[in-house]
């Protein structure tokens, strides 16, 4: 089964939808963090599309869908891209948690 989960930052309220599992065509949708535009983006990886477009086999060499930066990395499912760096000395600052909202996706 595959799920779309919602995460929200406890501090600033930033939200992101994250996909878990594989879709109908064996693809994964991976959440990546872009420190340049401070967003979480979802990129398609693998599955049937990777058979015809090798650049889709991994997240290596991919660009942020929001700003085009090549500085993306896999999101850790905890760090808020908007406010985590604001005050690192504050415990829990910029922590994202699941809201409990989830939907089935294919």
N, CA, C and O atoms as a printed pandas DataFrame, in Angstrom:
     atom_number atom_name residue_name chain_id  residue_number  x_coord  y_coord  z_coord
0              1         N          UNK        A               1    0.832   -1.181    0.000
1              2        CA          UNK        A               1    0.000    0.000    0.000
2              3         C          UNK        A               1    0.874    1.239    0.000
3              4         O          UNK        A               1    2.001    1.223    0.495
4              5         N          UNK        A               2    0.352    2.288   -0.548
5              6        CA          UNK        A               2    1.081    3.539   -0.627
6              7         C          UNK        A               2    0.222    4.657   -0.033
7              8         O          UNK        A               2   -0.991    4.701   -0.235
8              9         N          UNK        A               3    0.873    5.553    0.701
9             10        CA          UNK        A               3    0.152    6.605    1.398
10            11         C          UNK        A               3    0.752    7.973    1.121
11            12         O          UNK        A               3    1.952    8.103    0.878
12            13         N          UNK        A               4   -0.095    8.985    1.163
13            14        CA          UNK        A               4    0.335   10.374    1.144
14            15         C          UNK        A               4    0.086   10.893    2.554
15            16         O          UNK        A               4   -1.049   10.899    3.030
16            17         N          UNK        A               5    1.157   11.330    3.221
17            18        CA          UNK        A               5    1.092   11.779    4.603
18            19         C          UNK        A               5    1.339   13.277    4.685
19            20         O          UNK        A               5    2.096   13.826    3.883
20            21         N          UNK        A               6    0.720   13.933    5.630
21            22        CA          UNK        A               6    0.932   15.369    5.813
22            23         C          UNK        A               6    1.801   15.595    7.048
23            24         O          UNK        A               6    1.582   15.002    8.104
24            25         N          UNK        A               7    2.785   16.464    6.884
25            26        CA          UNK        A               7    3.672   16.879    7.976
26            27         C          UNK        A               7    3.479   18.375    8.205
27            28         O          UNK        A               7    3.204   19.128    7.272
28            29         N          UNK        A               8    3.628   18.794    9.468
29            30        CA          UNK        A               8    3.494   20.209    9.818
30            31         C          UNK        A               8    4.571   20.559   10.844
31            32         O          UNK        A               8    4.873   19.775   11.744
32            33         N          UNK        A               9    5.141   21.752   10.687
33            34        CA          UNK        A               9    6.148   22.234   11.632
34            35         C          UNK        A               9    5.452   22.707   12.907
35            36         O          UNK        A               9    4.472   23.450   12.856
36            37         N          UNK        A              10    5.966   22.272   14.026
37            38        CA          UNK        A              10    5.397   22.680   15.321
38            39         C          UNK        A              10    5.606   24.163   15.593
39            40         O          UNK        A              10    4.811   24.787   16.295
40            41         N          UNK        A              11    6.669   24.725   15.041
41            42        CA          UNK        A              11    7.015   26.117   15.314
42            43         C          UNK        A              11    6.302   27.109   14.387
43            44         O          UNK        A              11    5.616   28.020   14.851
44            45         N          UNK        A              12    6.473   26.921   13.068
45            46        CA          UNK        A              12    5.980   27.945   12.131
46            47         C          UNK        A              12    4.742   27.530   11.345
47            48         O          UNK        A              12    4.136   28.366   10.674
48            49         N          UNK        A              13    4.351   26.250   11.412
49            50        CA          UNK        A              13    3.157   25.798   10.717
50            51         C          UNK        A              13    3.363   25.387    9.264
51            52         O          UNK        A              13    2.399   25.030    8.588
52            53         N          UNK        A              14    4.604   25.430    8.768
53            54        CA          UNK        A              14    4.880   25.002    7.389
54            55         C          UNK        A              14    4.387   23.568    7.205
55            56         O          UNK        A              14    4.577   22.728    8.086
56            57         N          UNK        A              15    3.751   23.282    6.055
57            58        CA          UNK        A              15    3.218   21.945    5.787
58            59         C          UNK        A              15    3.821   21.364    4.523
59            60         O          UNK        A              15    4.177   22.081    3.589
60            61         N          UNK        A              16    3.926   20.040    4.522
61            62        CA          UNK        A              16    4.407   19.316    3.345
62            63         C          UNK        A              16    3.671   17.987    3.264
63            64         O          UNK        A              16    3.393   17.351    4.281
64            65         N          UNK        A              17    3.360   17.576    2.032
65            66        CA          UNK        A              17    2.781   16.258    1.805
66            67         C          UNK        A              17    3.895   15.350    1.311
67            68         O          UNK        A              17    4.651   15.705    0.407
68            69         N          UNK        A              18    3.985   14.170    1.919
69            70        CA          UNK        A              18    5.064   13.233    1.635
70            71         C          UNK        A              18    4.457   11.890    1.252
71            72         O          UNK        A              18    3.490   11.433    1.862
72            73         N          UNK        A              19    5.027   11.280    0.256
73            74        CA          UNK        A              19    4.515   10.006   -0.245
74            75         C          UNK        A              19    5.342    8.860    0.308
75            76         O          UNK        A              19    6.562    8.956    0.437
76            77         N          UNK        A              20    4.656    7.777    0.632
77            78        CA          UNK        A              20    5.297    6.603    1.212
78            79         C          UNK        A              20    4.838    5.383    0.420
79            80         O          UNK        A              20    3.647    5.231    0.152
80            81         N          UNK        A              21    5.770    4.519    0.048
81            82        CA          UNK        A              21    5.413    3.327   -0.712
82            83         C          UNK        A              21    5.636    3.519   -2.200
83            84         O          UNK        A              21    6.217    4.516   -2.627
84            85         N          UNK        A              22    5.178    2.569   -2.977
85            86        CA          UNK        A              22    5.340    2.607   -4.430
86            87         C          UNK        A              22    3.982    2.742   -5.098
87            88         O          UNK        A              22    2.971    2.239   -4.607
88            89         N          UNK        A              23    3.986    3.435   -6.235
89            90        CA          UNK        A              23    2.762    3.647   -6.990
90            91         C          UNK        A              23    2.473    2.498   -7.938
91            92         O          UNK        A              23    3.197    1.503   -7.976
92            93         N          UNK        A              24    1.421    2.653   -8.688
93            94        CA          UNK        A              24    0.935    1.656   -9.623
94            95         C          UNK        A              24    1.994    1.231  -10.638
95            96         O          UNK        A              24    2.047    0.066  -11.033
96            97         N          UNK        A              25    2.832    2.169  -11.058
97            98        CA          UNK        A              25    3.854    1.873  -12.055
98            99         C          UNK        A              25    5.228    1.678  -11.422
99           100         O          UNK        A              25    6.250    1.917  -12.065
100          101         N          UNK        A              26    5.254    1.240  -10.155
101          102        CA          UNK        A              26    6.455    0.912   -9.390
102          103         C          UNK        A              26    7.322    2.121   -9.042
103          104         O          UNK        A              26    8.464    1.955   -8.613
104          105         N          UNK        A              27    6.805    3.315   -9.217
105          106        CA          UNK        A              27    7.582    4.510   -8.920
106          107         C          UNK        A              27    7.493    4.862   -7.437
107          108         O          UNK        A              27    6.531    4.516   -6.751
108          109         N          UNK        A              28    8.512    5.550   -6.970
109          110        CA          UNK        A              28    8.502    6.132   -5.639
110          111         C          UNK        A              28    8.444    7.641   -5.807
111          112         O          UNK        A              28    8.912    8.180   -6.810
112          113         N          UNK        A              29    7.881    8.307   -4.844
113          114        CA          UNK        A              29    7.920    9.760   -4.828
114          115         C          UNK        A              29    8.684   10.133   -3.563
115          116         O          UNK        A              29    8.206    9.934   -2.446
116          117         N          UNK        A              30    9.869   10.673   -3.763
117          118        CA          UNK        A              30   10.756   10.976   -2.642
118          119         C          UNK        A              30   10.706   12.460   -2.306
119          120         O          UNK        A              30   10.689   13.320   -3.186
120          121         N          UNK        A              31   10.683   12.731   -1.014
121          122        CA          UNK        A              31   10.691   14.115   -0.532
122          123         C          UNK        A              31   12.133   14.593   -0.450
123          124         O          UNK        A              31   12.985   13.941    0.153
124          125         N          UNK        A              32   12.393   15.744   -1.066
125          126        CA          UNK        A              32   13.720   16.341   -1.009
126          127         C          UNK        A              32   13.617   17.740   -0.418
127          128         O          UNK        A              32   12.617   18.437   -0.593
128          129         N          UNK        A              33   14.657   18.126    0.275
129          130        CA          UNK        A              33   14.742   19.436    0.903
130          131         C          UNK        A              33   15.627   20.328    0.039
131          132         O          UNK        A              33   16.712   19.923   -0.378
132          133         N          UNK        A              34   15.159   21.532   -0.222
133          134        CA          UNK        A              34   15.964   22.520   -0.944
134          135         C          UNK        A              34   16.321   23.635    0.043
135          136         O          UNK        A              34   15.455   24.423    0.422
136          137         N          UNK        A              35   17.579   23.707    0.458
137          138        CA          UNK        A              35   17.964   24.765    1.387
138          139         C          UNK        A              35   17.984   26.152    0.742
139          140         O          UNK        A              35   17.975   27.160    1.449
140          141         N          UNK        A              36   18.011   26.214   -0.582
141          142        CA          UNK        A              36   18.049   27.509   -1.261
142          143         C          UNK        A              36   16.702   28.229   -1.215
143          144         O          UNK        A              36   16.650   29.416   -0.894
144          145         N          UNK        A              37   15.612   27.525   -1.531
145          146        CA          UNK        A              37   14.295   28.174   -1.471
146          147         C          UNK        A              37   13.508   27.761   -0.218
147          148         O          UNK        A              37   12.361   28.167   -0.029
148          149         N          UNK        A              38   14.150   26.946    0.631
149          150        CA          UNK        A              38   13.577   26.521    1.920
150          151         C          UNK        A              38   12.215   25.857    1.764
151          152         O          UNK        A              38   11.240   26.228    2.417
152          153         N          UNK        A              39   12.175   24.851    0.866
153          154        CA          UNK        A              39   10.944   24.095    0.644
154          155         C          UNK        A              39   11.246   22.605    0.631
155          156         O          UNK        A              39   12.395   22.175    0.524
156          157         N          UNK        A              40   10.173   21.837    0.744
157          158        CA          UNK        A              40   10.234   20.398    0.557
158          159         C          UNK        A              40    9.500   20.109   -0.739
159          160         O          UNK        A              40    8.351   20.517   -0.912
160          161         N          UNK        A              41   10.148   19.419   -1.634
161          162        CA          UNK        A              41    9.591   19.084   -2.938
162          163         C          UNK        A              41    9.518   17.571   -3.077
163          164         O          UNK        A              41   10.294   16.852   -2.448
164          165         N          UNK        A              42    8.608   17.091   -3.880
165          166        CA          UNK        A              42    8.479   15.659   -4.151
166          167         C          UNK        A              42    8.941   15.382   -5.574
167          168         O          UNK        A              42    8.507   16.045   -6.516
168          169         N          UNK        A              43    9.828   14.396   -5.724
169          170        CA          UNK        A              43   10.292   14.023   -7.058
170          171         C          UNK        A              43   10.024   12.547   -7.302
171          172         O          UNK        A              43   10.122   11.726   -6.389
172          173         N          UNK        A              44    9.690   12.223   -8.529
173          174        CA          UNK        A              44    9.411   10.840   -8.925
174          175         C          UNK        A              44   10.737   10.143   -9.203
175          176         O          UNK        A              44   11.606   10.679   -9.890
176          177         N          UNK        A              45   10.874    8.938   -8.656
177          178        CA          UNK        A              45   12.091    8.157   -8.838
178          179         C          UNK        A              45   11.706    6.718   -9.153
179          180         O          UNK        A              45   10.830    6.141   -8.508
180          181         N          UNK        A              46   12.371    6.145  -10.154
181          182        CA          UNK        A              46   12.206    4.732  -10.465
182          183         C          UNK        A              46   10.933    4.419  -11.223
183          184         O          UNK        A              46   10.301    5.290  -11.820
184          185         N          UNK        A              47   10.585    3.154  -11.176
185          186        CA          UNK        A              47    9.385    2.696  -11.857
186          187         C          UNK        A              47    9.546    2.638  -13.359
187          188         O          UNK        A              47   10.663    2.666  -13.877
188          189         N          UNK        A              48    8.450    2.559  -14.042
189          190        CA          UNK        A              48    8.446    2.433  -15.497
190          191         C          UNK        A              48    9.111    3.633  -16.163
191          192         O          UNK        A              48    9.808    3.471  -17.164
192          193         N          UNK        A              49    8.910    4.823  -15.628
193          194        CA          UNK        A              49    9.504    6.012  -16.245
194          195         C          UNK        A              49   11.034    5.924  -16.274
195          196         O          UNK        A              49   11.659    6.417  -17.213
196          197         N          UNK        A              50   11.642    5.305  -15.259
197          198        CA          UNK        A              50   13.100    5.173  -15.217
198          199         C          UNK        A              50   13.612    4.209  -16.290
199          200         O          UNK        A              50   14.778    4.273  -16.682
200          201         N          UNK        A              51   12.739    3.320  -16.762
201          202        CA          UNK        A              51   13.148    2.401  -17.829
202          203         C          UNK        A              51   13.405    3.149  -19.134
203          204         O          UNK        A              51   14.258    2.739  -19.920
204          205         N          UNK        A              52   12.684    4.231  -19.373
205          206        CA          UNK        A              52   12.843    4.997  -20.610
206          207         C          UNK        A              52   13.593    6.313  -20.395
207          208         O          UNK        A              52   14.102    6.891  -21.355
208          209         N          UNK        A              53   13.667    6.790  -19.169
209          210        CA          UNK        A              53   14.380    8.034  -18.856
210          211         C          UNK        A              53   15.343    7.760  -17.698
211          212         O          UNK        A              53   14.969    7.935  -16.538
212          213         N          UNK        A              54   16.569    7.335  -17.990
213          214        CA          UNK        A              54   17.526    6.949  -16.947
214          215         C          UNK        A              54   17.766    8.005  -15.877
215          216         O          UNK        A              54   18.156    7.657  -14.763
216          217         N          UNK        A              55   17.548    9.280  -16.173
217          218        CA          UNK        A              55   17.764   10.323  -15.166
218          219         C          UNK        A              55   16.780   10.208  -14.004
219          220         O          UNK        A              55   16.986   10.820  -12.955
220          221         N          UNK        A              56   15.708    9.427  -14.184
221          222        CA          UNK        A              56   14.714    9.233  -13.126
222          223         C          UNK        A              56   15.030    8.051  -12.211
223          224         O          UNK        A              56   14.232    7.723  -11.333
224          225         N          UNK        A              57   16.171    7.413  -12.405
225          226        CA          UNK        A              57   16.510    6.240  -11.583
226          227         C          UNK        A              57   16.879    6.596  -10.157
227          228         O          UNK        A              57   16.773    5.754   -9.266
228          229         N          UNK        A              58   17.311    7.825   -9.923
229          230        CA          UNK        A              58   17.626    8.260   -8.561
230          231         C          UNK        A              58   17.419    9.768   -8.463
231          232         O          UNK        A              58   17.029   10.416   -9.435
232          233         N          UNK        A              59   17.680   10.314   -7.290
233          234        CA          UNK        A              59   17.553   11.753   -7.114
234          235         C          UNK        A              59   18.850   12.482   -7.464
235          236         O          UNK        A              59   18.886   13.712   -7.474
236          237         N          UNK        A              60   19.905   11.738   -7.748
237          238        CA          UNK        A              60   21.198   12.332   -8.097
238          239         C          UNK        A              60   21.070   13.135   -9.395
239          240         O          UNK        A              60   20.533   12.652  -10.392
240          241         N          UNK        A              61   21.568   14.351   -9.357
241          242        CA          UNK        A              61   21.543   15.209  -10.533
242          243         C          UNK        A              61   20.217   15.909  -10.795
243          244         O          UNK        A              61   20.079   16.604  -11.801
244          245         N          UNK        A              62   19.262   15.743   -9.927
245          246        CA          UNK        A              62   17.948   16.362  -10.121
246          247         C          UNK        A              62   17.955   17.783   -9.577
247          248         O          UNK        A              62   18.830   18.158   -8.795
248          249         N          UNK        A              63   16.983   18.557   -9.994
249          250        CA          UNK        A              63   16.877   19.955   -9.589
250          251         C          UNK        A              63   15.623   20.181   -8.756
251          252         O          UNK        A              63   14.643   19.446   -8.877
252          253         N          UNK        A              64   15.663   21.201   -7.913
253          254        CA          UNK        A              64   14.486   21.603   -7.141
254          255         C          UNK        A              64   13.404   22.050   -8.110
255          256         O          UNK        A              64   13.665   22.831   -9.025
256          257         N          UNK        A              65   12.212   21.564   -7.912
257          258        CA          UNK        A              65   11.099   21.914   -8.787
258          259         C          UNK        A              65   10.608   23.345   -8.565
259          260         O          UNK        A              65    9.919   23.905   -9.418
260          261         N          UNK        A              66   10.955   23.927   -7.441
261          262        CA          UNK        A              66   10.516   25.282   -7.111
262          263         C          UNK        A              66   11.460   26.348   -7.671
263          264         O          UNK        A              66   11.018   27.310   -8.299
264          265         N          UNK        A              67   12.781   26.167   -7.436
265          266        CA          UNK        A              67   13.725   27.231   -7.798
266          267         C          UNK        A              67   14.802   26.801   -8.791
267          268         O          UNK        A              67   15.561   27.640   -9.274
268          269         N          UNK        A              68   14.879   25.505   -9.102
269          270        CA          UNK        A              68   15.866   25.025  -10.059
270          271         C          UNK        A              68   17.242   24.751   -9.472
271          272         O          UNK        A              68   18.170   24.432  -10.216
272          273         N          UNK        A              69   17.396   24.866   -8.171
273          274        CA          UNK        A              69   18.687   24.628   -7.527
274          275         C          UNK        A              69   19.097   23.161   -7.664
275          276         O          UNK        A              69   18.254   22.264   -7.683
276          277         N          UNK        A              70   20.408   22.938   -7.760
277          278        CA          UNK        A              70   20.921   21.564   -7.783
278          279         C          UNK        A              70   21.426   21.162   -6.398
279          280         O          UNK        A              70   22.153   20.179   -6.259
280          281         N          UNK        A              71   21.039   21.920   -5.381
281          282        CA          UNK        A              71   21.503   21.718   -4.015
282          283         C          UNK        A              71   20.515   20.902   -3.167
283          284         O          UNK        A              71   20.528   21.004   -1.941
284          285         N          UNK        A              72   19.665   20.101   -3.806
285          286        CA          UNK        A              72   18.654   19.346   -3.051
286          287         C          UNK        A              72   19.267   18.117   -2.393
287          288         O          UNK        A              72   20.306   17.612   -2.819
288          289         N          UNK        A              73   18.594   17.648   -1.340
289          290        CA          UNK        A              73   19.002   16.411   -0.658
290          291         C          UNK        A              73   17.753   15.742   -0.084
291          292         O          UNK        A              73   16.728   16.394    0.115
292          293         N          UNK        A              74   17.844   14.468    0.172
293          294        CA          UNK        A              74   16.711   13.728    0.736
294          295         C          UNK        A              74   16.325   14.355    2.078
295          296         O          UNK        A              74   17.178   14.607    2.929
296          297         N          UNK        A              75   15.024   14.600    2.248
297          298        CA          UNK        A              75   14.529   15.196    3.490
298          299         C          UNK        A              75   14.507   14.143    4.586
299          300         O          UNK        A              75   14.165   12.988    4.331
300          301         N          UNK        A              76   14.867   14.529    5.800
301          302        CA          UNK        A              76   14.945   13.605    6.938
302          303         C          UNK        A              76   13.614   13.361    7.640
303          304         O          UNK        A              76   13.570   12.631    8.630
304          305         N          UNK        A              77   12.536   13.952    7.149
305          306        CA          UNK        A              77   11.189   13.825    7.714
306          307         C          UNK        A              77   11.078   14.391    9.133
307          308         O          UNK        A              77   10.197   14.000    9.899
308          309         N          UNK        A              78   11.978   15.313    9.471
309          310        CA          UNK        A              78   11.929   15.960   10.788
310          311         C          UNK        A              78   12.199   17.457   10.719
311          312         O          UNK        A              78   11.540   18.237   11.406
312          313         N          UNK        A              79   13.155   17.864    9.901
313          314        CA          UNK        A              79   13.633   19.236    9.895
314          315         C          UNK        A              79   12.764   20.150    9.033
315          316         O          UNK        A              79   12.521   19.859    7.862
316          317         N          UNK        A              80   12.298   21.252    9.616
317          318        CA          UNK        A              80   11.525   22.235    8.872
318          319         C          UNK        A              80   12.471   23.070    8.010
319          320         O          UNK        A              80   13.444   23.623    8.522
320          321         N          UNK        A              81   12.197   23.165    6.715
321          322        CA          UNK        A              81   13.082   23.957    5.855
322          323         C          UNK        A              81   12.961   25.459    6.089
323          324         O          UNK        A              81   13.870   26.211    5.739
324          325         N          UNK        A              82   11.861   25.903    6.671
325          326        CA          UNK        A              82   11.617   27.336    6.860
326          327         C          UNK        A              82   12.265   27.900    8.115
327          328         O          UNK        A              82   12.808   29.005    8.081
328          329         N          UNK        A              83   12.221   27.163    9.223
329          330        CA          UNK        A              83   12.646   27.784   10.481
330          331         C          UNK        A              83   13.667   26.989   11.298
331          332         O          UNK        A              83   14.030   27.434   12.387
332          333         N          UNK        A              84   14.137   25.861   10.836
333          334        CA          UNK        A              84   15.051   25.041   11.632
334          335         C          UNK        A              84   16.370   25.740   11.919
335          336         O          UNK        A              84   16.968   25.511   12.970
336          337         N          UNK        A              85   16.837   26.589   11.006
337          338        CA          UNK        A              85   18.117   27.268   11.204
338          339         C          UNK        A              85   17.989   28.584   11.960
339          340         O          UNK        A              85   18.996   29.203   12.304
340          341         N          UNK        A              86   16.765   29.012   12.217
341          342        CA          UNK        A              86   16.559   30.321   12.827
342          343         C          UNK        A              86   17.175   30.416   14.226
343          344         O          UNK        A              86   17.905   31.362   14.522
344          345         N          UNK        A              87   16.882   29.445   15.074
345          346        CA          UNK        A              87   17.422   29.437   16.435
346          347         C          UNK        A              87   17.754   28.006   16.824
347          348         O          UNK        A              87   16.984   27.376   17.548
348          349         N          UNK        A              88   18.900   27.468   16.353
349          350        CA          UNK        A              88   19.232   26.068   16.612
350          351         C          UNK        A              88   19.407   25.720   18.090
351          352         O          UNK        A              88   19.359   24.547   18.459
352          353         N          UNK        A              89   19.608   26.734   18.936
353          354        CA          UNK        A              89   19.777   26.457   20.366
354          355         C          UNK        A              89   18.463   26.105   21.059
355          356         O          UNK        A              89   18.482   25.573   22.169
356          357         N          UNK        A              90   17.328   26.391   20.430
357          358        CA          UNK        A              90   16.017   26.106   21.019
358          359         C          UNK        A              90   15.617   24.673   20.677
359          360         O          UNK        A              90   15.453   24.324   19.508
360          361         N          UNK        A              91   15.465   23.858   21.706
361          362        CA          UNK        A              91   15.103   22.465   21.488
362          363         C          UNK        A              91   13.707   22.369   20.857
363          364         O          UNK        A              91   12.770   23.034   21.298
364          365         N          UNK        A              92   13.584   21.530   19.819
365          366        CA          UNK        A              92   12.308   21.351   19.142
366          367         C          UNK        A              92   12.044   22.396   18.068
367          368         O          UNK        A              92   11.050   22.317   17.346
368          369         N          UNK        A              93   12.945   23.383   17.962
369          370        CA          UNK        A              93   12.800   24.439   16.947
370          371         C          UNK        A              93   12.842   23.816   15.559
371          372         O          UNK        A              93   13.786   23.100   15.225
372          373         N          UNK        A              94   11.846   24.082   14.771
373          374        CA          UNK        A              94   11.850   23.611   13.396
374          375         C          UNK        A              94   11.609   22.132   13.238
375          376         O          UNK        A              94   12.071   21.538   12.264
376          377         N          UNK        A              95   10.895   21.514   14.169
377          378        CA          UNK        A              95   10.616   20.086   14.080
378          379         C          UNK        A              95    9.269   19.854   13.384
379          380         O          UNK        A              95    8.246   20.405   13.789
380          381         N          UNK        A              96    9.290   19.036   12.342
381          382        CA          UNK        A              96    8.054   18.695   11.636
382          383         C          UNK        A              96    7.570   17.332   12.098
383          384         O          UNK        A              96    8.361   16.410   12.296
384          385         N          UNK        A              97    6.267   17.218   12.264
385          386        CA          UNK        A              97    5.665   15.968   12.723
386          387         C          UNK        A              97    4.478   15.617   11.825
387          388         O          UNK        A              97    3.888   16.489   11.188
388          389         N          UNK        A              98    4.144   14.342   11.786
389          390        CA          UNK        A              98    2.968   13.913   11.028
390          391         C          UNK        A              98    1.717   14.451   11.703
391          392         O          UNK        A              98    1.618   14.481   12.929
392          393         N          UNK        A              99    0.769   14.874   10.882
393          394        CA          UNK        A              99   -0.473   15.408   11.427
394          395         C          UNK        A              99   -1.504   14.321   11.688
395          396         O          UNK        A              99   -2.496   14.558   12.378
396          397         N          UNK        A             100   -1.277   13.133   11.143
397          398        CA          UNK        A             100   -2.243   12.057   11.262
398          399         C          UNK        A             100   -3.137   11.963   10.028
399          400         O          UNK        A             100   -3.871   10.990    9.856
400          401         N          UNK        A             101   -3.067   12.994    9.164
401          402        CA          UNK        A             101   -3.852   12.985    7.927
402          403         C          UNK        A             101   -3.096   12.133    6.897
403          404         O          UNK        A             101   -1.902   12.320    6.664
404          405         N          UNK        A             102   -3.833   11.191    6.288
405          406        CA          UNK        A             102   -3.195   10.403    5.251
406          407         C          UNK        A             102   -4.246    9.953    4.241
407          408         O          UNK        A             102   -5.419    9.756    4.558
408          409         N          UNK        A             103   -3.763    9.801    3.007
409          410        CA          UNK        A             103   -4.630    9.369    1.909
410          411         C          UNK        A             103   -3.925    8.258    1.152
411          412         O          UNK        A             103   -2.696    8.213    1.092
412          413         N          UNK        A             104   -4.705    7.372    0.584
413          414        CA          UNK        A             104   -4.167    6.326   -0.278
414          415         C          UNK        A             104   -3.810    6.944   -1.623
415          416         O          UNK        A             104   -4.551    7.788   -2.127
416          417         N          UNK        A             105   -2.683    6.538   -2.215
417          418        CA          UNK        A             105   -2.330    7.007   -3.567
418          419         C          UNK        A             105   -1.866    5.829   -4.394
419          420         O          UNK        A             105   -1.417    4.817   -3.856
420          421         N          UNK        A             106   -1.975    5.965   -5.694
421          422        CA          UNK        A             106   -1.553    4.871   -6.583
422          423         C          UNK        A             106   -0.535    5.324   -7.589
423          424         O          UNK        A             106   -0.079    4.526   -8.408
